[in-house]
mmCIF file of C-alpha atoms and ligand atoms in Angstrom:
data_model
loop_
_atom_site.group_PDB
_atom_site.id
_atom_site.type_symbol
_atom_site.label_atom_id
_atom_site.label_comp_id
_atom_site.label_asym_id
_atom_site.label_seq_id
_atom_site.Cartn_x
_atom_site.Cartn_y
_atom_site.Cartn_z
ATOM 1 C CA MET F 1 -4.787 1.044 -4.758
ATOM 2 C CA ASN F 2 -4.812 -2.329 -2.994
ATOM 3 C CA THR F 3 -1.731 -2.280 -0.829
ATOM 4 C CA SER F 4 -1.764 -6.164 -0.774
ATOM 5 C CA GLN F 5 -0.501 -5.903 -4.267
ATOM 6 C CA ARG F 6 3.062 -5.123 -3.276
ATOM 7 C CA ALA F 7 4.198 -7.555 -5.622
ATOM 8 C CA GLY F 8 2.913 -5.395 -8.406
ATOM 9 C CA CYS F 9 5.091 -2.395 -7.249
ATOM 10 C CA TYR F 10 8.630 -1.245 -8.190
ATOM 11 C CA GLY F 11 9.464 0.935 -5.302
ATOM 12 C CA PRO F 12 6.692 3.578 -5.245
ATOM 13 C CA PHE F 13 5.796 2.817 -8.976
ATOM 14 C CA GLY F 14 3.341 0.440 -10.528
ATOM 15 C CA GLY F 15 0.266 -0.913 -8.863
ATOM 16 C CA ARG F 16 -3.269 -0.999 -10.031
ATOM 17 C CA PHE F 17 -5.130 2.219 -10.490
ATOM 18 C CA VAL F 18 -8.222 0.963 -12.172
ATOM 19 C CA ALA F 19 -11.995 0.729 -11.919
ATOM 20 C CA GLU F 20 -13.089 -1.766 -9.393
ATOM 21 C CA THR F 21 -14.790 -3.834 -12.094
ATOM 22 C CA LEU F 22 -11.393 -4.776 -13.438
ATOM 23 C CA VAL F 23 -9.871 -5.950 -10.022
ATOM 24 C CA PRO F 24 -11.195 -9.671 -10.239
ATOM 25 C CA ALA F 25 -9.895 -9.872 -13.900
ATOM 26 C CA LEU F 26 -6.435 -8.657 -12.920
ATOM 27 C CA ASP F 27 -6.583 -11.085 -9.982
ATOM 28 C CA GLU F 28 -7.568 -13.907 -12.305
ATOM 29 C CA LEU F 29 -4.598 -12.841 -14.699
ATOM 30 C CA SER F 30 -2.104 -12.808 -11.740
ATOM 31 C CA ARG F 31 -3.087 -16.358 -10.677
ATOM 32 C CA ALA F 32 -2.757 -17.569 -14.326
ATOM 33 C CA PHE F 33 0.605 -15.893 -14.568
ATOM 34 C CA ASP F 34 1.841 -17.671 -11.430
ATOM 35 C CA SER F 35 0.421 -21.090 -12.151
ATOM 36 C CA ILE F 36 0.549 -21.302 -15.823
ATOM 37 C CA VAL F 37 3.312 -19.009 -17.288
ATOM 38 C CA ARG F 38 5.841 -19.902 -14.573
ATOM 39 C CA GLY F 39 4.969 -23.495 -14.990
ATOM 40 C CA ALA F 40 7.118 -26.121 -16.883
ATOM 41 C CA PRO F 41 4.478 -27.249 -19.505
ATOM 42 C CA PHE F 42 3.748 -23.492 -20.664
ATOM 43 C CA GLN F 43 7.552 -22.882 -20.649
ATOM 44 C CA SER F 44 8.298 -25.831 -22.912
ATOM 45 C CA GLU F 45 5.430 -25.193 -25.313
ATOM 46 C CA TRP F 46 6.293 -21.490 -25.525
ATOM 47 C CA ARG F 47 9.919 -22.072 -26.038
ATOM 48 C CA ALA F 48 9.549 -24.562 -28.546
ATOM 49 C CA LEU F 49 7.418 -22.128 -30.652
ATOM 50 C CA LEU F 50 9.923 -19.451 -30.090
ATOM 51 C CA ALA F 51 12.446 -21.833 -31.773
ATOM 52 C CA THR F 52 10.400 -23.055 -34.669
ATOM 53 C CA TYR F 53 8.058 -20.168 -35.456
ATOM 54 C CA VAL F 54 9.719 -17.107 -34.265
ATOM 55 C CA GLY F 55 13.306 -18.053 -35.057
ATOM 56 C CA ARG F 56 14.991 -17.984 -31.706
ATOM 57 C CA PRO F 57 17.476 -17.652 -30.364
ATOM 58 C CA THR F 58 18.191 -14.615 -32.276
ATOM 59 C CA PRO F 59 21.812 -14.059 -33.272
ATOM 60 C CA LEU F 60 24.310 -11.901 -31.348
ATOM 61 C CA PHE F 61 26.364 -10.137 -34.119
ATOM 62 C CA GLU F 62 29.466 -8.076 -33.695
ATOM 63 C CA ALA F 63 29.152 -4.892 -35.568
ATOM 64 C CA ARG F 64 32.886 -4.197 -36.244
ATOM 65 C CA ASN F 65 32.339 -1.562 -39.102
ATOM 66 C CA LEU F 66 29.949 0.390 -37.223
ATOM 67 C CA ALA F 67 32.178 0.406 -34.008
ATOM 68 C CA ARG F 68 35.042 1.925 -36.050
ATOM 69 C CA ALA F 69 32.817 4.447 -37.757
ATOM 70 C CA ILE F 70 31.525 5.723 -34.315
ATOM 71 C CA ASP F 71 35.001 5.621 -32.747
ATOM 72 C CA PRO F 72 37.715 5.331 -35.337
ATOM 73 C CA GLY F 73 40.649 4.952 -32.815
ATOM 74 C CA GLY F 74 38.934 2.295 -30.811
ATOM 75 C CA THR F 75 39.770 4.058 -27.561
ATOM 76 C CA THR F 76 36.293 4.200 -26.082
ATOM 77 C CA LEU F 77 34.068 1.668 -28.002
ATOM 78 C CA GLY F 78 36.090 -1.579 -28.045
ATOM 79 C CA ARG F 79 33.404 -3.990 -29.142
ATOM 80 C CA LEU F 80 29.828 -3.400 -30.236
ATOM 81 C CA TRP F 81 27.332 -6.403 -30.215
ATOM 82 C CA LEU F 82 23.788 -6.289 -31.736
ATOM 83 C CA LYS F 83 21.018 -8.639 -30.315
ATOM 84 C CA ARG F 84 19.181 -9.225 -33.572
ATOM 85 C CA GLU F 85 15.505 -9.014 -32.680
ATOM 86 C CA ASP F 86 15.066 -7.516 -36.091
ATOM 87 C CA LEU F 87 15.288 -11.151 -37.280
ATOM 88 C CA CYS F 88 12.312 -12.407 -35.358
ATOM 89 C CA HIS F 89 9.137 -13.363 -37.331
ATOM 90 C CA THR F 90 7.056 -10.250 -37.996
ATOM 91 C CA GLY F 91 10.271 -7.992 -37.568
ATOM 92 C CA ALA F 92 10.620 -7.095 -34.058
ATOM 93 C CA HIS F 93 10.644 -8.299 -30.409
ATOM 94 C CA LYS F 94 6.879 -7.826 -30.056
ATOM 95 C CA ILE F 95 6.132 -11.332 -31.136
ATOM 96 C CA ASN F 96 7.778 -12.840 -27.982
ATOM 97 C CA ASN F 97 5.191 -11.098 -25.947
ATOM 98 C CA ALA F 98 2.270 -11.510 -28.067
ATOM 99 C CA LEU F 99 2.944 -15.207 -28.677
ATOM 100 C CA GLY F 100 3.202 -15.823 -24.942
ATOM 101 C CA GLN F 101 0.127 -13.848 -23.991
ATOM 102 C CA VAL F 102 -2.050 -15.385 -26.526
ATOM 103 C CA LEU F 103 -0.845 -18.900 -25.512
ATOM 104 C CA LEU F 104 -1.684 -17.972 -21.902
ATOM 105 C CA ALA F 105 -5.330 -16.658 -23.053
ATOM 106 C CA LYS F 106 -5.892 -20.121 -24.851
ATOM 107 C CA LYS F 107 -4.722 -21.965 -21.558
ATOM 108 C CA MET F 108 -7.047 -19.666 -19.552
ATOM 109 C CA GLY F 109 -10.061 -20.801 -21.657
ATOM 110 C CA LYS F 110 -10.657 -17.231 -23.226
ATOM 111 C CA THR F 111 -12.194 -17.146 -26.588
ATOM 112 C CA ARG F 112 -11.612 -13.612 -27.774
ATOM 113 C CA ILE F 113 -8.471 -11.615 -27.752
ATOM 114 C CA ILE F 114 -8.327 -7.762 -27.791
ATOM 115 C CA ALA F 115 -5.243 -5.517 -28.199
ATOM 116 C CA GLU F 116 -4.264 -1.931 -28.712
ATOM 117 C CA THR F 117 -1.798 -0.666 -31.191
ATOM 118 C CA GLY F 118 0.019 2.624 -32.166
ATOM 119 C CA ALA F 119 2.060 2.058 -35.136
ATOM 120 C CA GLY F 120 0.437 -1.443 -35.638
ATOM 121 C CA GLN F 121 3.502 -3.580 -34.716
ATOM 122 C CA HIS F 122 1.936 -5.033 -31.675
ATOM 123 C CA GLY F 123 -1.373 -5.295 -33.550
ATOM 124 C CA VAL F 124 0.404 -7.283 -36.276
ATOM 125 C CA ALA F 125 2.168 -9.426 -33.656
ATOM 126 C CA THR F 126 -1.086 -10.211 -31.713
ATOM 127 C CA ALA F 127 -2.949 -10.923 -35.163
ATOM 128 C CA THR F 128 -0.260 -13.358 -35.967
ATOM 129 C CA ALA F 129 -0.339 -15.131 -32.662
ATOM 130 C CA CYS F 130 -4.186 -15.299 -32.953
ATOM 131 C CA ALA F 131 -4.074 -16.838 -36.460
ATOM 132 C CA LEU F 132 -1.710 -19.403 -35.239
ATOM 133 C CA PHE F 133 -3.879 -20.282 -32.273
ATOM 134 C CA GLY F 134 -7.143 -19.909 -34.113
ATOM 135 C CA LEU F 135 -8.546 -17.125 -31.870
ATOM 136 C CA PRO F 136 -10.609 -14.196 -33.040
ATOM 137 C CA CYS F 137 -8.702 -10.834 -32.766
ATOM 138 C CA GLU F 138 -9.748 -7.328 -32.478
ATOM 139 C CA VAL F 139 -7.406 -4.586 -32.502
ATOM 140 C CA TYR F 140 -8.096 -0.935 -31.205
ATOM 141 C CA MET F 141 -6.057 1.723 -33.074
ATOM 142 C CA GLY F 142 -6.593 5.499 -33.214
ATOM 143 C CA SER F 143 -7.947 6.734 -36.422
ATOM 144 C CA GLU F 144 -5.122 9.036 -36.919
ATOM 145 C CA ASP F 145 -2.789 6.040 -36.652
ATOM 146 C CA VAL F 146 -5.076 3.986 -39.009
ATOM 147 C CA ARG F 147 -4.421 6.653 -41.627
ATOM 148 C CA ARG F 148 -0.736 6.916 -40.956
ATOM 149 C CA GLN F 149 0.025 3.166 -40.816
ATOM 150 C CA ALA F 150 -2.042 1.876 -43.659
ATOM 151 C CA PRO F 151 0.385 -1.022 -44.528
ATOM 152 C CA ASN F 152 -0.059 -2.563 -40.990
ATOM 153 C CA VAL F 153 -3.837 -2.007 -41.084
ATOM 154 C CA GLY F 154 -3.677 -4.138 -44.252
ATOM 155 C CA ARG F 155 -1.433 -6.902 -42.596
ATOM 156 C CA MET F 156 -3.785 -7.178 -39.599
ATOM 157 C CA LYS F 157 -6.738 -7.605 -41.832
ATOM 158 C CA LEU F 158 -4.911 -10.151 -43.972
ATOM 159 C CA LEU F 159 -4.134 -12.113 -40.717
ATOM 160 C CA GLY F 160 -7.821 -12.180 -39.958
ATOM 161 C CA ALA F 161 -7.961 -9.482 -37.309
ATOM 162 C CA GLN F 162 -10.668 -6.834 -37.079
ATOM 163 C CA VAL F 163 -9.317 -3.270 -36.605
ATOM 164 C CA ARG F 164 -11.336 -0.939 -34.639
ATOM 165 C CA PRO F 165 -10.639 2.788 -35.202
ATOM 166 C CA VAL F 166 -10.745 4.910 -32.146
ATOM 167 C CA GLU F 167 -12.089 8.622 -32.620
ATOM 168 C CA SER F 168 -11.533 9.943 -29.097
ATOM 169 C CA GLY F 169 -8.699 12.103 -27.686
ATOM 170 C CA SER F 170 -5.767 12.562 -30.070
ATOM 171 C CA ARG F 171 -6.813 9.365 -31.915
ATOM 172 C CA THR F 172 -3.539 7.786 -31.135
ATOM 173 C CA LEU F 173 -1.943 4.986 -29.001
ATOM 174 C CA LYS F 174 -3.223 6.261 -25.534
ATOM 175 C CA ASP F 175 -6.743 6.573 -26.804
ATOM 176 C CA ALA F 176 -6.607 3.068 -28.357
ATOM 177 C CA MET F 177 -5.451 1.624 -24.966
ATOM 178 C CA ASN F 178 -8.280 3.539 -23.091
ATOM 179 C CA GLU F 179 -10.874 1.953 -25.499
ATOM 180 C CA ALA F 180 -9.381 -1.549 -25.074
ATOM 181 C CA MET F 181 -9.593 -1.284 -21.281
ATOM 182 C CA ARG F 182 -13.179 -0.204 -21.708
ATOM 183 C CA ASP F 183 -13.923 -3.223 -23.910
ATOM 184 C CA TRP F 184 -12.106 -5.503 -21.332
ATOM 185 C CA VAL F 185 -14.284 -4.135 -18.329
ATOM 186 C CA THR F 186 -17.503 -4.965 -20.417
ATOM 187 C CA ASN F 187 -16.424 -8.373 -21.740
ATOM 188 C CA VAL F 188 -13.955 -9.671 -19.072
ATOM 189 C CA ALA F 189 -15.500 -13.182 -18.741
ATOM 190 C CA THR F 190 -14.574 -14.306 -22.456
ATOM 191 C CA THR F 191 -12.051 -11.709 -23.362
ATOM 192 C CA TYR F 192 -8.156 -11.600 -22.879
ATOM 193 C CA TYR F 193 -6.525 -8.041 -23.066
ATOM 194 C CA CYS F 194 -3.225 -8.632 -24.687
ATOM 195 C CA ILE F 195 -0.969 -5.427 -23.735
ATOM 196 C CA GLY F 196 1.790 -4.552 -26.000
ATOM 197 C CA SER F 197 4.484 -3.091 -23.641
ATOM 198 C CA ALA F 198 5.728 -3.471 -20.060
ATOM 199 C CA ALA F 199 3.060 -1.095 -18.897
ATOM 200 C CA GLY F 200 -0.470 -1.038 -17.605
ATOM 201 C CA PRO F 201 -1.829 -2.239 -14.274
ATOM 202 C CA HIS F 202 -0.244 -5.114 -12.210
ATOM 203 C CA PRO F 203 0.378 -7.889 -13.360
ATOM 204 C CA TYR F 204 0.905 -6.603 -16.988
ATOM 205 C CA PRO F 205 4.395 -5.021 -16.488
ATOM 206 C CA GLU F 206 5.766 -8.048 -14.798
ATOM 207 C CA LEU F 207 4.080 -10.471 -17.296
ATOM 208 C CA VAL F 208 5.466 -8.667 -20.237
ATOM 209 C CA ALA F 209 8.806 -8.371 -18.712
ATOM 210 C CA THR F 210 8.951 -12.045 -17.979
ATOM 211 C CA LEU F 211 8.112 -12.947 -21.570
ATOM 212 C CA GLN F 212 10.682 -10.356 -22.976
ATOM 213 C CA ALA F 213 13.330 -11.601 -20.584
ATOM 214 C CA ILE F 214 14.139 -14.147 -23.273
ATOM 215 C CA ILE F 215 16.172 -11.355 -25.039
ATOM 216 C CA GLY F 216 18.505 -10.802 -22.037
ATOM 217 C CA GLU F 217 18.623 -14.430 -21.173
ATOM 218 C CA GLU F 218 20.063 -15.306 -24.554
ATOM 219 C CA ALA F 219 22.201 -12.279 -24.911
ATOM 220 C CA ARG F 220 24.067 -13.031 -21.538
ATOM 221 C CA ALA F 221 24.909 -16.529 -22.683
ATOM 222 C CA GLN F 222 25.757 -15.421 -26.222
ATOM 223 C CA ILE F 223 28.115 -12.684 -25.050
ATOM 224 C CA LEU F 224 29.927 -14.916 -22.487
ATOM 225 C CA ALA F 225 30.341 -17.529 -25.194
ATOM 226 C CA ALA F 226 31.671 -14.933 -27.680
ATOM 227 C CA GLN F 227 33.986 -12.856 -25.660
ATOM 228 C CA GLY F 228 34.459 -14.629 -22.401
ATOM 229 C CA VAL F 229 33.330 -11.823 -20.198
ATOM 230 C CA LEU F 230 30.288 -9.669 -19.619
ATOM 231 C CA PRO F 231 29.726 -6.536 -21.503
ATOM 232 C CA ASP F 232 30.435 -3.120 -19.791
ATOM 233 C CA ALA F 233 27.012 -1.895 -20.936
ATOM 234 C CA VAL F 234 23.738 -2.818 -22.586
ATOM 235 C CA VAL F 235 21.690 -0.191 -24.412
ATOM 236 C CA ALA F 236 18.140 -0.194 -25.751
ATOM 237 C CA CYS F 237 15.420 2.219 -27.021
ATOM 238 C CA VAL F 238 12.535 2.887 -24.662
ATOM 239 C CA GLY F 239 8.983 3.592 -25.608
ATOM 240 C CA GLY F 240 6.848 1.558 -23.061
ATOM 241 C CA GLY F 241 9.865 -0.182 -22.217
ATOM 242 C CA SER F 242 9.480 -3.783 -23.083
ATOM 243 C CA ASN F 243 12.419 -4.476 -25.280
ATOM 244 C CA ALA F 244 14.640 -2.656 -22.900
ATOM 245 C CA ILE F 245 13.474 -4.348 -19.849
ATOM 246 C CA GLY F 246 13.915 -7.851 -21.589
ATOM 247 C CA LEU F 247 17.438 -7.141 -22.315
ATOM 248 C CA PHE F 248 18.100 -5.563 -19.001
ATOM 249 C CA ARG F 249 16.657 -8.506 -16.986
ATOM 250 C CA GLY F 250 19.522 -10.691 -18.282
ATOM 251 C CA PHE F 251 22.036 -8.449 -16.640
ATOM 252 C CA MET F 252 20.248 -6.801 -13.812
ATOM 253 C CA LYS F 253 22.208 -8.548 -11.019
ATOM 254 C CA ASP F 254 25.476 -8.089 -12.686
ATOM 255 C CA ASP F 255 26.649 -4.860 -11.018
ATOM 256 C CA SER F 256 29.485 -4.238 -13.438
ATOM 257 C CA VAL F 257 27.017 -4.041 -16.375
ATOM 258 C CA ALA F 258 25.664 -0.625 -16.799
ATOM 259 C CA LEU F 259 22.002 -0.293 -18.096
ATOM 260 C CA TYR F 260 21.216 2.354 -20.601
ATOM 261 C CA GLY F 261 17.707 3.240 -22.071
ATOM 262 C CA VAL F 262 17.251 5.774 -24.825
ATOM 263 C CA GLU F 263 14.018 7.748 -25.205
ATOM 264 C CA ALA F 264 12.690 9.813 -28.123
ATOM 265 C CA ALA F 265 13.439 13.335 -27.910
ATOM 266 C CA GLY F 266 11.428 14.271 -31.105
ATOM 267 C CA ASP F 267 12.032 17.763 -32.166
ATOM 268 C CA GLY F 268 14.271 18.263 -29.093
ATOM 269 C CA VAL F 269 13.222 18.034 -25.340
ATOM 270 C CA ALA F 270 13.279 21.926 -25.104
ATOM 271 C CA THR F 271 10.726 22.231 -27.858
ATOM 272 C CA GLY F 272 8.192 20.437 -25.805
ATOM 273 C CA ARG F 273 7.441 18.105 -28.865
ATOM 274 C CA HIS F 274 9.080 14.829 -27.690
ATOM 275 C CA ALA F 275 8.476 11.478 -25.893
ATOM 276 C CA ALA F 276 11.079 11.711 -23.201
ATOM 277 C CA THR F 277 8.914 10.649 -20.465
ATOM 278 C CA LEU F 278 11.731 9.721 -17.955
ATOM 279 C CA GLY F 279 13.969 12.567 -19.008
ATOM 280 C CA ALA F 280 11.323 15.409 -18.871
ATOM 281 C CA GLY F 281 8.001 14.049 -17.376
ATOM 282 C CA ARG F 282 6.755 13.736 -13.871
ATOM 283 C CA VAL F 283 5.222 11.157 -11.723
ATOM 284 C CA GLY F 284 1.593 10.453 -12.493
ATOM 285 C CA VAL F 285 -0.942 7.792 -13.380
ATOM 286 C CA LEU F 286 -1.647 6.418 -16.741
ATOM 287 C CA HIS F 287 -3.173 3.287 -17.837
ATOM 288 C CA GLY F 288 -3.536 1.948 -14.469
ATOM 289 C CA ALA F 289 0.031 2.242 -13.312
ATOM 290 C CA LYS F 290 1.964 4.936 -11.329
ATOM 291 C CA SER F 291 5.030 5.907 -13.269
ATOM 292 C CA TYR F 292 6.790 8.871 -15.050
ATOM 293 C CA VAL F 293 4.365 10.413 -17.556
ATOM 294 C CA LEU F 294 4.133 13.614 -19.726
ATOM 295 C CA CYS F 295 1.377 15.700 -18.212
ATOM 296 C CA ASP F 296 0.675 19.467 -17.781
ATOM 297 C CA ASP F 297 0.389 21.281 -14.478
ATOM 298 C CA GLY F 298 -3.136 20.214 -14.142
ATOM 299 C CA GLY F 299 -2.258 16.486 -14.506
ATOM 300 C CA GLN F 300 -3.648 16.224 -17.901
ATOM 301 C CA ILE F 301 -1.680 13.593 -20.061
ATOM 302 C CA GLN F 302 -0.068 15.402 -22.981
ATOM 303 C CA GLU F 303 0.553 14.158 -26.354
ATOM 304 C CA ALA F 304 3.897 12.676 -27.176
ATOM 305 C CA HIS F 305 5.907 13.397 -30.340
ATOM 306 C CA SER F 306 8.328 11.080 -32.047
ATOM 307 C CA ILE F 307 9.304 10.195 -35.732
ATOM 308 C CA SER F 308 9.021 6.731 -34.572
ATOM 309 C CA ALA F 309 5.517 5.564 -33.825
ATOM 310 C CA GLY F 310 6.571 2.845 -31.411
ATOM 311 C CA LEU F 311 8.192 5.329 -29.106
ATOM 312 C CA ASP F 312 5.396 7.884 -29.416
ATOM 313 C CA TYR F 313 3.863 7.261 -26.056
ATOM 314 C CA PRO F 314 3.266 9.722 -23.090
ATOM 315 C CA GLY F 315 3.972 6.961 -20.366
ATOM 316 C CA VAL F 316 6.598 4.294 -19.582
ATOM 317 C CA GLY F 317 6.478 1.125 -17.772
ATOM 318 C CA PRO F 318 6.805 1.451 -13.952
ATOM 319 C CA GLU F 319 9.970 -0.696 -13.595
ATOM 320 C CA HIS F 320 11.917 1.822 -15.705
ATOM 321 C CA SER F 321 10.830 4.629 -13.349
ATOM 322 C CA TRP F 322 12.205 2.652 -10.460
ATOM 323 C CA LEU F 323 15.485 1.728 -12.288
ATOM 324 C CA ARG F 324 15.935 5.409 -12.945
ATOM 325 C CA GLU F 325 15.123 6.462 -9.408
ATOM 326 C CA THR F 326 17.521 3.973 -7.888
ATOM 327 C CA GLY F 327 20.210 4.808 -10.406
ATOM 328 C CA ARG F 328 20.584 1.193 -11.526
ATOM 329 C CA ALA F 329 19.765 2.324 -15.250
ATOM 330 C CA THR F 330 20.533 5.619 -17.052
ATOM 331 C CA TYR F 331 18.157 7.076 -19.409
ATOM 332 C CA LEU F 332 19.365 9.314 -22.420
ATOM 333 C CA SER F 333 17.361 10.709 -25.383
ATOM 334 C CA ALA F 334 17.873 11.222 -29.069
ATOM 335 C CA THR F 335 16.066 13.528 -31.466
ATOM 336 C CA ASP F 336 14.311 12.568 -34.680
ATOM 337 C CA ASP F 337 17.169 13.917 -36.677
ATOM 338 C CA ASP F 338 19.731 11.860 -34.501
ATOM 339 C CA ALA F 339 17.670 8.618 -35.239
ATOM 340 C CA LEU F 340 17.555 9.353 -38.996
ATOM 341 C CA ALA F 341 21.268 9.832 -39.119
ATOM 342 C CA ALA F 342 21.683 6.624 -37.112
ATOM 343 C CA VAL F 343 19.629 4.622 -39.555
ATOM 344 C CA ALA F 344 21.719 5.811 -42.481
ATOM 345 C CA LEU F 345 24.906 5.117 -40.798
ATOM 346 C CA VAL F 346 23.907 1.541 -39.612
ATOM 347 C CA ALA F 347 22.499 0.800 -43.216
ATOM 348 C CA ARG F 348 25.762 1.756 -44.909
ATOM 349 C CA THR F 349 28.320 0.246 -42.511
ATOM 350 C CA GLU F 350 26.556 -2.916 -41.547
ATOM 351 C CA GLY F 351 23.966 -3.699 -44.170
ATOM 352 C CA ILE F 352 21.299 -3.617 -41.595
ATOM 353 C CA LEU F 353 18.278 -1.282 -41.955
ATOM 354 C CA PRO F 354 17.080 -0.802 -38.250
ATOM 355 C CA ALA F 355 13.710 0.377 -37.118
ATOM 356 C CA LEU F 356 13.438 4.096 -36.400
ATOM 357 C CA GLU F 357 12.781 3.082 -32.744
ATOM 358 C CA THR F 358 16.099 1.034 -32.560
ATOM 359 C CA ALA F 359 17.861 3.905 -34.322
ATOM 360 C CA HIS F 360 17.570 6.057 -31.101
ATOM 361 C CA ALA F 361 19.655 3.513 -29.149
ATOM 362 C CA PHE F 362 22.286 3.407 -32.076
ATOM 363 C CA ALA F 363 22.444 7.338 -31.772
ATOM 364 C CA ARG F 364 23.660 7.259 -28.335
ATOM 365 C CA VAL F 365 25.901 4.133 -28.321
ATOM 366 C CA GLY F 366 29.047 6.252 -28.605
ATOM 367 C CA ASP F 367 28.089 8.312 -25.668
ATOM 368 C CA VAL F 368 27.359 5.213 -23.644
ATOM 369 C CA ALA F 369 30.888 3.790 -24.534
ATOM 370 C CA ARG F 370 32.540 7.126 -23.627
ATOM 371 C CA ALA F 371 30.685 7.144 -20.361
ATOM 372 C CA VAL F 372 31.568 3.540 -19.204
ATOM 373 C CA GLY F 373 34.846 3.437 -20.867
ATOM 374 C CA ALA F 374 35.925 6.500 -18.918
ATOM 375 C CA LYS F 375 35.073 4.617 -15.633
ATOM 376 C CA ARG F 376 37.005 1.460 -16.609
ATOM 377 C CA ASP F 377 39.937 3.243 -18.258
ATOM 378 C CA GLY F 378 39.701 1.581 -21.517
ATOM 379 C CA PRO F 379 37.649 0.809 -24.680
ATOM 380 C CA ALA F 380 34.050 -0.622 -23.473
ATOM 381 C CA SER F 381 32.180 -3.569 -24.886
ATOM 382 C CA VAL F 382 28.475 -2.795 -25.460
ATOM 383 C CA VAL F 383 25.395 -4.871 -26.324
ATOM 384 C CA LEU F 384 22.667 -3.026 -28.168
ATOM 385 C CA GLY F 385 19.220 -4.319 -28.405
ATOM 386 C CA LEU F 386 18.319 -4.266 -32.081
ATOM 387 C CA SER F 387 14.566 -4.147 -31.407
ATOM 388 C CA GLY F 388 13.316 -4.315 -34.957
ATOM 389 C CA ARG F 389 13.832 -3.855 -38.619
ATOM 390 C CA GLY F 390 13.394 -0.668 -40.646
ATOM 391 C CA ASP F 391 11.289 -1.887 -43.650
ATOM 392 C CA LYS F 392 8.025 -0.599 -41.929
ATOM 393 C CA ASP F 393 9.613 2.927 -41.968
ATOM 394 C CA LEU F 394 10.656 2.940 -45.584
ATOM 395 C CA ALA F 395 8.291 5.652 -46.714
ATOM 396 C CA THR F 396 9.359 8.017 -43.790
ATOM 397 C CA LEU F 397 13.124 7.177 -44.350
ATOM 398 C CA LEU F 398 12.998 7.821 -48.018
ATOM 399 C CA ALA F 399 11.154 11.054 -47.566
ATOM 400 C CA ARG F 400 13.199 12.460 -44.506
ATOM 401 C CA LEU F 401 16.528 11.230 -45.929
ATOM 402 C CA GLY F 402 15.842 12.768 -49.422
ATOM 403 C CA VAL F 403 16.404 9.462 -51.106
ATOM 404 C CA GLU F 404 15.337 9.496 -54.727
ATOM 405 C CA THR F 405 13.709 6.328 -56.093
ATOM 406 C CA ALA F 406 12.678 7.356 -59.564
ATOM 407 C CA SER F 407 15.419 6.622 -62.081
HETATM 408 C C1 PLP J 501 7.177 -1.138 -30.499
HETATM 409 C C2 PLP J 501 8.629 -1.000 -30.576
HETATM 410 C C3 PLP J 501 9.377 -0.307 -29.748
HETATM 411 C C4 PLP J 501 8.997 0.221 -28.521
HETATM 412 O O1 PLP J 501 8.251 -0.558 -27.640
HETATM 413 P P1 PLP J 501 9.117 -1.035 -26.140
HETATM 414 O O2 PLP J 501 7.912 -1.714 -25.387
HETATM 415 O O3 PLP J 501 9.651 0.246 -25.552
HETATM 416 O O4 PLP J 501 10.103 -2.090 -26.532
HETATM 417 C C5 PLP J 501 10.694 -0.410 -29.983
HETATM 418 N N1 PLP J 501 11.377 -0.956 -31.143
HETATM 419 C C6 PLP J 501 10.569 -1.573 -32.089
HETATM 420 C C7 PLP J 501 11.102 -1.996 -33.368
HETATM 421 C C8 PLP J 501 9.054 -1.590 -31.836
HETATM 422 O O5 PLP J 501 8.360 -2.143 -32.802
#
């Protein structure tokens, strides 16, 4: 790793563990990030699109019914606020990042966009942004995911993108990301690689976090307007970590605000079939960055398991590894069954059908309130990042919750 890239490090994590051929492209991207993304013209154009196209600012909603269902006495969970990223165009926070990166690509003069996708959510967001900006889009997707996520494959195609099935490895997200990087090495002069989470080699984790920081920026202003004081904790689900880091960024310097991330425990961490990278992984290198990963004793990356395709990733963004190491953030996990129960509860109490990813955060919000409430000796107020809506998960939800649809 080039040690002059300290800016791309979060303590001992992050960096650029990539083939030499990619270094000039990552340097070009770093320069464009500093000169374009941080500049006023980009910011005003991007923010105008967030307002008129994405539907920002997203609301901050107080979930009174759910708070009472979780803590009937109101002794630990005082107020629960939901940051409604599910109301974004395309149904999740991913559009904030995709729109920003594709706008950057356009300003860099790139003529072709590639992306990787697991469940297809980032692929749909990127295809959407490419349609808006009139750029061709190719999305790498493991063939196993192509099979499992047929509706999103159809959406991407309707939006004009080409979907490239990947047959290597476990034919899932990590293999799609490998393939996208391979394409980028070969076509780097014309091609922009739009990464879907706060992961990958420097400067991607910082670029994605900067774009998703709009979530925390809005949430901080909204909660101060709504209750006059900062929350005691914020909580979000963690796959690669982009929606969580976006929310955390708004409160990072507020020492009184505890930061909680919730990973996917799949069938249970003890079963080995999970995606709890920070909870049960070890330090390694995946997709160009040093971070916690799920790997075996020989360092081989292991497959992750989760009912939610968006959390089913054996790595995590490097900043989360550092936040865990320094103790600034705390990471919990929730199983598939916990997440399913949480979807059912949120749907019935608040009339909101959350994504299965988001449901992992809902599943632990009572524990978060107990932990921070105990310290402050009174009921806590908590902001939860509602990263996306559950329509995409309908087939899984109906099957796993045993809902009859025939009359
Ligand atoms: C993709 C996705 C996630 C996980 O990605 P992060 O980068 O960890 O945010 C979480 N929630 C939803 C709704 C998603 O689509």
